[in-house]
mmCIF file of C-alpha atoms in Angstrom:
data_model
loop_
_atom_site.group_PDB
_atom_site.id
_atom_site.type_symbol
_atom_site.label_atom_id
_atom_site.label_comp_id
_atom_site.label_asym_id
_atom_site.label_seq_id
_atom_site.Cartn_x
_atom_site.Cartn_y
_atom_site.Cartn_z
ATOM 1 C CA UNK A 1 10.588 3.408 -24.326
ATOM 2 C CA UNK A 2 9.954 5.720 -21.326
ATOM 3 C CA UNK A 3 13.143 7.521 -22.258
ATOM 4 C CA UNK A 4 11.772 8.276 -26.112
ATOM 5 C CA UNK A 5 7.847 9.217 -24.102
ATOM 6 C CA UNK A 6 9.645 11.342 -22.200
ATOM 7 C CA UNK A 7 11.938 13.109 -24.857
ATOM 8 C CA UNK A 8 8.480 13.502 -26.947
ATOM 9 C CA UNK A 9 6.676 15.412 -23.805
ATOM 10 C CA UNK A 10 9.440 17.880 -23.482
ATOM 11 C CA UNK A 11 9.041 18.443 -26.977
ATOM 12 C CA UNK A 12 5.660 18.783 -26.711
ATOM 13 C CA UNK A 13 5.854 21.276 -23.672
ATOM 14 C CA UNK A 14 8.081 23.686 -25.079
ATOM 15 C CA UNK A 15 5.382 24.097 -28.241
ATOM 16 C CA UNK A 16 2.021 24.071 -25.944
ATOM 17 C CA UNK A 17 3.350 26.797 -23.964
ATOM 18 C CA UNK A 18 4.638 29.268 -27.131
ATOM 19 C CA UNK A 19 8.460 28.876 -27.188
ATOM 20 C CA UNK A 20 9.909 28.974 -29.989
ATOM 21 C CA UNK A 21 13.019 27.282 -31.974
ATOM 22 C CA UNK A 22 15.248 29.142 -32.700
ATOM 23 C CA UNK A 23 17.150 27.958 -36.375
ATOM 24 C CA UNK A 24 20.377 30.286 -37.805
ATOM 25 C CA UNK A 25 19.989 30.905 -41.176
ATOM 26 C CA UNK A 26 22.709 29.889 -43.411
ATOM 27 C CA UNK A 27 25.250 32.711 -43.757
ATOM 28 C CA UNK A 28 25.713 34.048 -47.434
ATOM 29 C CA UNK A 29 28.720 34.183 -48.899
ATOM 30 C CA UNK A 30 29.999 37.570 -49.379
ATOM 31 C CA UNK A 31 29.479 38.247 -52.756
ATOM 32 C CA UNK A 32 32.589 39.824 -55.219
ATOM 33 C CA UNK A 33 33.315 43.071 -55.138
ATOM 34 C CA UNK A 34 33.463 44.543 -58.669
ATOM 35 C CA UNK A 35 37.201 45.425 -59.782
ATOM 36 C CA UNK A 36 37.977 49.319 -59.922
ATOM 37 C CA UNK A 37 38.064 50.685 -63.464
ATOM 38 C CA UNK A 38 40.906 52.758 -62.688
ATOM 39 C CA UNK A 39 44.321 52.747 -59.610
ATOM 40 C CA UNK A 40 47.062 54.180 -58.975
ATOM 41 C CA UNK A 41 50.559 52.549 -57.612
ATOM 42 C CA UNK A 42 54.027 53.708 -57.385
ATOM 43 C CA UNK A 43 56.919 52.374 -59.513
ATOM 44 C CA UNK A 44 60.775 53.168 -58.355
ATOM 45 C CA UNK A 45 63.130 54.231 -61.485
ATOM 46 C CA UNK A 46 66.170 54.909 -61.449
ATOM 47 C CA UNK A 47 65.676 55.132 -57.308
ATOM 48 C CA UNK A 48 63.315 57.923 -57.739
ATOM 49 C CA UNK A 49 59.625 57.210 -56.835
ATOM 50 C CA UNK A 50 56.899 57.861 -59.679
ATOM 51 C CA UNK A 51 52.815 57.428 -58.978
ATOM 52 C CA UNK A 52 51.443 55.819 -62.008
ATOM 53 C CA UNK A 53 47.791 55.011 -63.278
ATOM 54 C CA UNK A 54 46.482 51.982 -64.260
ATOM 55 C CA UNK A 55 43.744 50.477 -66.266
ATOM 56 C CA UNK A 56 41.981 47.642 -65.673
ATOM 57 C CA UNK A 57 42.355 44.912 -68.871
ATOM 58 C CA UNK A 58 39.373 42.678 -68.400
ATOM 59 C CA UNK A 59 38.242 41.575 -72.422
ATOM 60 C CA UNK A 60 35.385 38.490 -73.001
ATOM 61 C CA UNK A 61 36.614 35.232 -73.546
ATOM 62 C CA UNK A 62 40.145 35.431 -72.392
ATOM 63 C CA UNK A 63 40.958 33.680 -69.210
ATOM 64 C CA UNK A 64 42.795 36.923 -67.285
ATOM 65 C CA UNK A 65 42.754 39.929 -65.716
ATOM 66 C CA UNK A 66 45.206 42.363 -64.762
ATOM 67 C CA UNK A 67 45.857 46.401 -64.797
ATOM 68 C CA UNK A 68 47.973 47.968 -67.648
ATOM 69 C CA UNK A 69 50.056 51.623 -66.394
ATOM 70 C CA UNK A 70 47.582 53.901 -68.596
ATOM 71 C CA UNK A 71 48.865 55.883 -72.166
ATOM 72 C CA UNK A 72 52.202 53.011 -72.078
ATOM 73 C CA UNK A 73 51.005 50.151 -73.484
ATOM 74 C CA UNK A 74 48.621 48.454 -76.156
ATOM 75 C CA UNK A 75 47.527 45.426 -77.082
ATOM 76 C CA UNK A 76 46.984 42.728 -79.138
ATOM 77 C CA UNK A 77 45.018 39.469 -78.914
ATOM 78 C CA UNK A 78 45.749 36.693 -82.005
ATOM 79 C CA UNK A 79 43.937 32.928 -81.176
ATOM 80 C CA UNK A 80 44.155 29.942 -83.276
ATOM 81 C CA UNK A 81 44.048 26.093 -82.157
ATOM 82 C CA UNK A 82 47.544 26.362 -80.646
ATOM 83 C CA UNK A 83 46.100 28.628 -78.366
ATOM 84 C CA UNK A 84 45.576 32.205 -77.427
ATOM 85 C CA UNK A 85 48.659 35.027 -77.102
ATOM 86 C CA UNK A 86 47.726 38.622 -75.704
ATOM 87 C CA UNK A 87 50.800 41.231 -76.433
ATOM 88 C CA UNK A 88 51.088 44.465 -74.626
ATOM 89 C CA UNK A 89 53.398 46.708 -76.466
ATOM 90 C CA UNK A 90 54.896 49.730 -75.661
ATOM 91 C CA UNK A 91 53.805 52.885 -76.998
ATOM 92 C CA UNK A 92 56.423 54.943 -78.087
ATOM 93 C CA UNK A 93 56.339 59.069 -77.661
ATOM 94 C CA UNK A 94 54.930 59.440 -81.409
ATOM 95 C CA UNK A 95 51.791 56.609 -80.154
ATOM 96 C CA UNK A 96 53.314 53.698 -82.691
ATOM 97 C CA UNK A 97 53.811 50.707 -80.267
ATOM 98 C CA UNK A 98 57.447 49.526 -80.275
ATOM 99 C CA UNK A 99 56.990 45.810 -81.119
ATOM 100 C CA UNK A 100 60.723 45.270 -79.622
ATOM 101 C CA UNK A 101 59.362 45.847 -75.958
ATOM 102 C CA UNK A 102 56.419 44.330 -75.037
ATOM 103 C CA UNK A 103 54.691 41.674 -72.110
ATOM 104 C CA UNK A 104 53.322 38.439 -73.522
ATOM 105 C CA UNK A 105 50.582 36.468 -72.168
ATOM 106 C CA UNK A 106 50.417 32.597 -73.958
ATOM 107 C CA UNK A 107 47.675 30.187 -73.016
ATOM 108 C CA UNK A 108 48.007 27.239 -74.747
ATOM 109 C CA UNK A 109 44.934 25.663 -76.863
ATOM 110 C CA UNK A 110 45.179 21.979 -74.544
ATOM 111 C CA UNK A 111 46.000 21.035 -71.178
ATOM 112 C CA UNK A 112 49.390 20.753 -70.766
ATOM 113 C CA UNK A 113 51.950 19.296 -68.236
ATOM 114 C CA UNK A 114 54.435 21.700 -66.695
ATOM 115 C CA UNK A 115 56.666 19.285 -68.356
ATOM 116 C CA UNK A 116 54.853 19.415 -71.688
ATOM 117 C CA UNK A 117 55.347 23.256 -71.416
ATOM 118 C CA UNK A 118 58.664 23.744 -70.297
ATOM 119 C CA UNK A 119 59.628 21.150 -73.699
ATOM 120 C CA UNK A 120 56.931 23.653 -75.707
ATOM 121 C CA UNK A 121 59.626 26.845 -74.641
ATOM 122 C CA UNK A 122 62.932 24.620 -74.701
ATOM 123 C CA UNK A 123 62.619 22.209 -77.209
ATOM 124 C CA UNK A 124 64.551 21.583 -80.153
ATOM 125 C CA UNK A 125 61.575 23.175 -82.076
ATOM 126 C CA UNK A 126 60.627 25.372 -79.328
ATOM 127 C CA UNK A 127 59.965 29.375 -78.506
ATOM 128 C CA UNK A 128 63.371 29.089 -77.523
ATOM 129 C CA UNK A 129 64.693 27.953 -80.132
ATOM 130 C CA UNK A 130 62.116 29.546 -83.088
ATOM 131 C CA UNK A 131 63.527 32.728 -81.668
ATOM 132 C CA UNK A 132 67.118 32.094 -80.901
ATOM 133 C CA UNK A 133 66.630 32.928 -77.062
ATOM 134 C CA UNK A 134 69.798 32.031 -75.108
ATOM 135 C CA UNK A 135 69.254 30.767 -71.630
ATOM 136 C CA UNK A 136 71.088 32.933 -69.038
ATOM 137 C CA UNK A 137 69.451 31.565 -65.725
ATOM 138 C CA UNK A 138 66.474 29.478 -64.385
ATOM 139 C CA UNK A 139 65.277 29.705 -61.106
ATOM 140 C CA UNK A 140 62.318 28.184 -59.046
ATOM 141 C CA UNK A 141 63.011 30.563 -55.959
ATOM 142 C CA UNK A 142 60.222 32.358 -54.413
ATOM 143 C CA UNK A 143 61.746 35.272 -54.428
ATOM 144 C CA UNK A 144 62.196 35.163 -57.862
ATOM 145 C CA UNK A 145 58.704 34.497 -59.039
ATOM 146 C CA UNK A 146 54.693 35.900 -58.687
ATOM 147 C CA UNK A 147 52.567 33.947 -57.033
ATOM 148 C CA UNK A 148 51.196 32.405 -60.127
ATOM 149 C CA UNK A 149 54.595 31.261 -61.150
ATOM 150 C CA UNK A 150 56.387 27.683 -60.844
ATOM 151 C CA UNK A 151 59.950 28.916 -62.954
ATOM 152 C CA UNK A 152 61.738 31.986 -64.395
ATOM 153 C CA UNK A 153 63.903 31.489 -67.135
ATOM 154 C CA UNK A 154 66.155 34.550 -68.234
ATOM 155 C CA UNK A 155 67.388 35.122 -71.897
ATOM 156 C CA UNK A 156 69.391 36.671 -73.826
ATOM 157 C CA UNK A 157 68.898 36.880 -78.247
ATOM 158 C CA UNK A 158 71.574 34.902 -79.991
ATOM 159 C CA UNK A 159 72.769 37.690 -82.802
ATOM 160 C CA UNK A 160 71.226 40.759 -80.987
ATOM 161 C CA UNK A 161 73.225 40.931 -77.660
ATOM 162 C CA UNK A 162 71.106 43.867 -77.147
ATOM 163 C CA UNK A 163 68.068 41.708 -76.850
ATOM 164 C CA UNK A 164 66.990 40.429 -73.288
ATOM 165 C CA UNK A 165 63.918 39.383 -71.473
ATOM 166 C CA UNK A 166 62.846 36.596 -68.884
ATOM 167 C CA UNK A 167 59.608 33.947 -69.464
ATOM 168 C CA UNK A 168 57.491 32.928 -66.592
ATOM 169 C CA UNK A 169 55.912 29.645 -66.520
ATOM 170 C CA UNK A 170 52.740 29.818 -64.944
ATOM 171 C CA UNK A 171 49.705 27.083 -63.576
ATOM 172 C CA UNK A 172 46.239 27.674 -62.309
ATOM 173 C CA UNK A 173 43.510 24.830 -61.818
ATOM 174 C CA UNK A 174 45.809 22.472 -63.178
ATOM 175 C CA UNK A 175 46.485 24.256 -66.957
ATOM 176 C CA UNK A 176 49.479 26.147 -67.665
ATOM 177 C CA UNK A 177 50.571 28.948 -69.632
ATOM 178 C CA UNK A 178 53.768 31.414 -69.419
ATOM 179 C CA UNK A 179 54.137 35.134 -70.036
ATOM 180 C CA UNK A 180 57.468 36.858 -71.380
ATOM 181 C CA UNK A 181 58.892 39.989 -70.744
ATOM 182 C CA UNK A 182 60.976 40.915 -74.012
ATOM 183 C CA UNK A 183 63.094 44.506 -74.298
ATOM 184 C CA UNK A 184 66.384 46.013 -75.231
ATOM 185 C CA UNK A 185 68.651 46.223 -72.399
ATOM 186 C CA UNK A 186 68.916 49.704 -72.170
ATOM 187 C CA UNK A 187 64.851 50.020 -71.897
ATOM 188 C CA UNK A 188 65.221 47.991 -68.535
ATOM 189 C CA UNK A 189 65.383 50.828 -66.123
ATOM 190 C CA UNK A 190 61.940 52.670 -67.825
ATOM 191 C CA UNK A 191 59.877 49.356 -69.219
ATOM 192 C CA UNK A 192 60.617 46.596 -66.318
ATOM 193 C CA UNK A 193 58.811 48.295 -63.117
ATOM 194 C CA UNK A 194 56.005 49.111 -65.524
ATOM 195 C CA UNK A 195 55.679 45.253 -66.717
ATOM 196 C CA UNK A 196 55.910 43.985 -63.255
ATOM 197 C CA UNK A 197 52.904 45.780 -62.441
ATOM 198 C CA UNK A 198 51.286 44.136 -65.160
ATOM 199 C CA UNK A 199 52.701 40.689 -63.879
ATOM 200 C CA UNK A 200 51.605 41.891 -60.127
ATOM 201 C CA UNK A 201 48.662 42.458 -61.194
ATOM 202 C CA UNK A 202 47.573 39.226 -62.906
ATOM 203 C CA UNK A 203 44.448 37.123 -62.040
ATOM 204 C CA UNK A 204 43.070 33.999 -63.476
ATOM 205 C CA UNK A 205 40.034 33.714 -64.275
#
């Protein structure tokens, strides 16, 4: 009891002669920083180093955002209860988009399992197969992937040996999606730095 009195009279000294408490205010967290409209980056082709602008791609309602390499690309949205796909097709010199060579975004309408997905792309009914997409490769490498990535398959079209392109499977807050990268072979060298950046790029919303 005389420890408590005591306590108490401290406390009561420090107010009677003017001191004050001292009490840190919580700090705020630092709030977002708006994304530039417009950036520039540097893509290698052909081993010669090119500076490239980009756009930002930020549209209502769709669960992304990324940069696009400016005057190269546009794009598409179509949703319906499967879920939502966002094309980026490449603009060819006369402005018509070459819908051969394009990056695909492809965020499915429920919450699927990685499993659940990667039957979705290699099913017996699947992208894969709807499309007659050969798998070349598969790989869960790190080196391989973006950060948003879990697998990278690589394909090649059945009846259009020309036709190649890879499909990332990607997962953020527990619901997946994938994105494709889809191009004649011999547009590699010009369209697959540019798609990367798009890929780069990428953030979930």
């Amino acid at each position: 009891m005389n420890k408590i009195f005591s306590i108490m009279s401290a406390i009561a000294l420090i107010f009677s002669n003017g001191c004050t408490v001292q009490v840190n205010p919580t700090p705020t967290p630092p709030t977002a920083q708006p994304k530039s409209n417009t950036i520039t980056d540097t893509i290698n082709v052909e081993g010669e180093k090119q500076k490239i602008t980009l756009n930002l791609y930020k549209r209502a309602g769709l669960p992304f955002t990324t940069y696009v390499p400016a005057n190269r690309f546009v794009d598409q949205t179509v949703s319906s209860g499967e879920g939502t796909a966002v094309w980026f097709y490449w603009l060819q010199p006369d402005g018509k988009p070459n819908k051969n060579v394009y990056v695909q975004f492809f965020f499915p309408g429920e919450k699927l399992t990685l499993q659940q997905t990667t039957e979705r792309l290699l099913g017996n009914n699947g992208l894969f197969a709807i499309n007659k997409w050969q798998v070349t490769n598969r790989s869960q490498a790190q080196e391989d992937l973006y950060p948003w990535a879990t697998e990278k398959i690589v394909f090649r079209q059945q009846g259009d040996r020309n036709i190649v392109g890879s499909v990332f499977v990607g997962e953020y807050n527990g619901r997946t999606f994938w994105a494709v990268q889809h191009y004649p072979a011999e547009f590699g060298d010009g369209f697959e730095p540019l798609a990367r950046k798009i890929f780069s790029y990428l953030q979930l919303i």
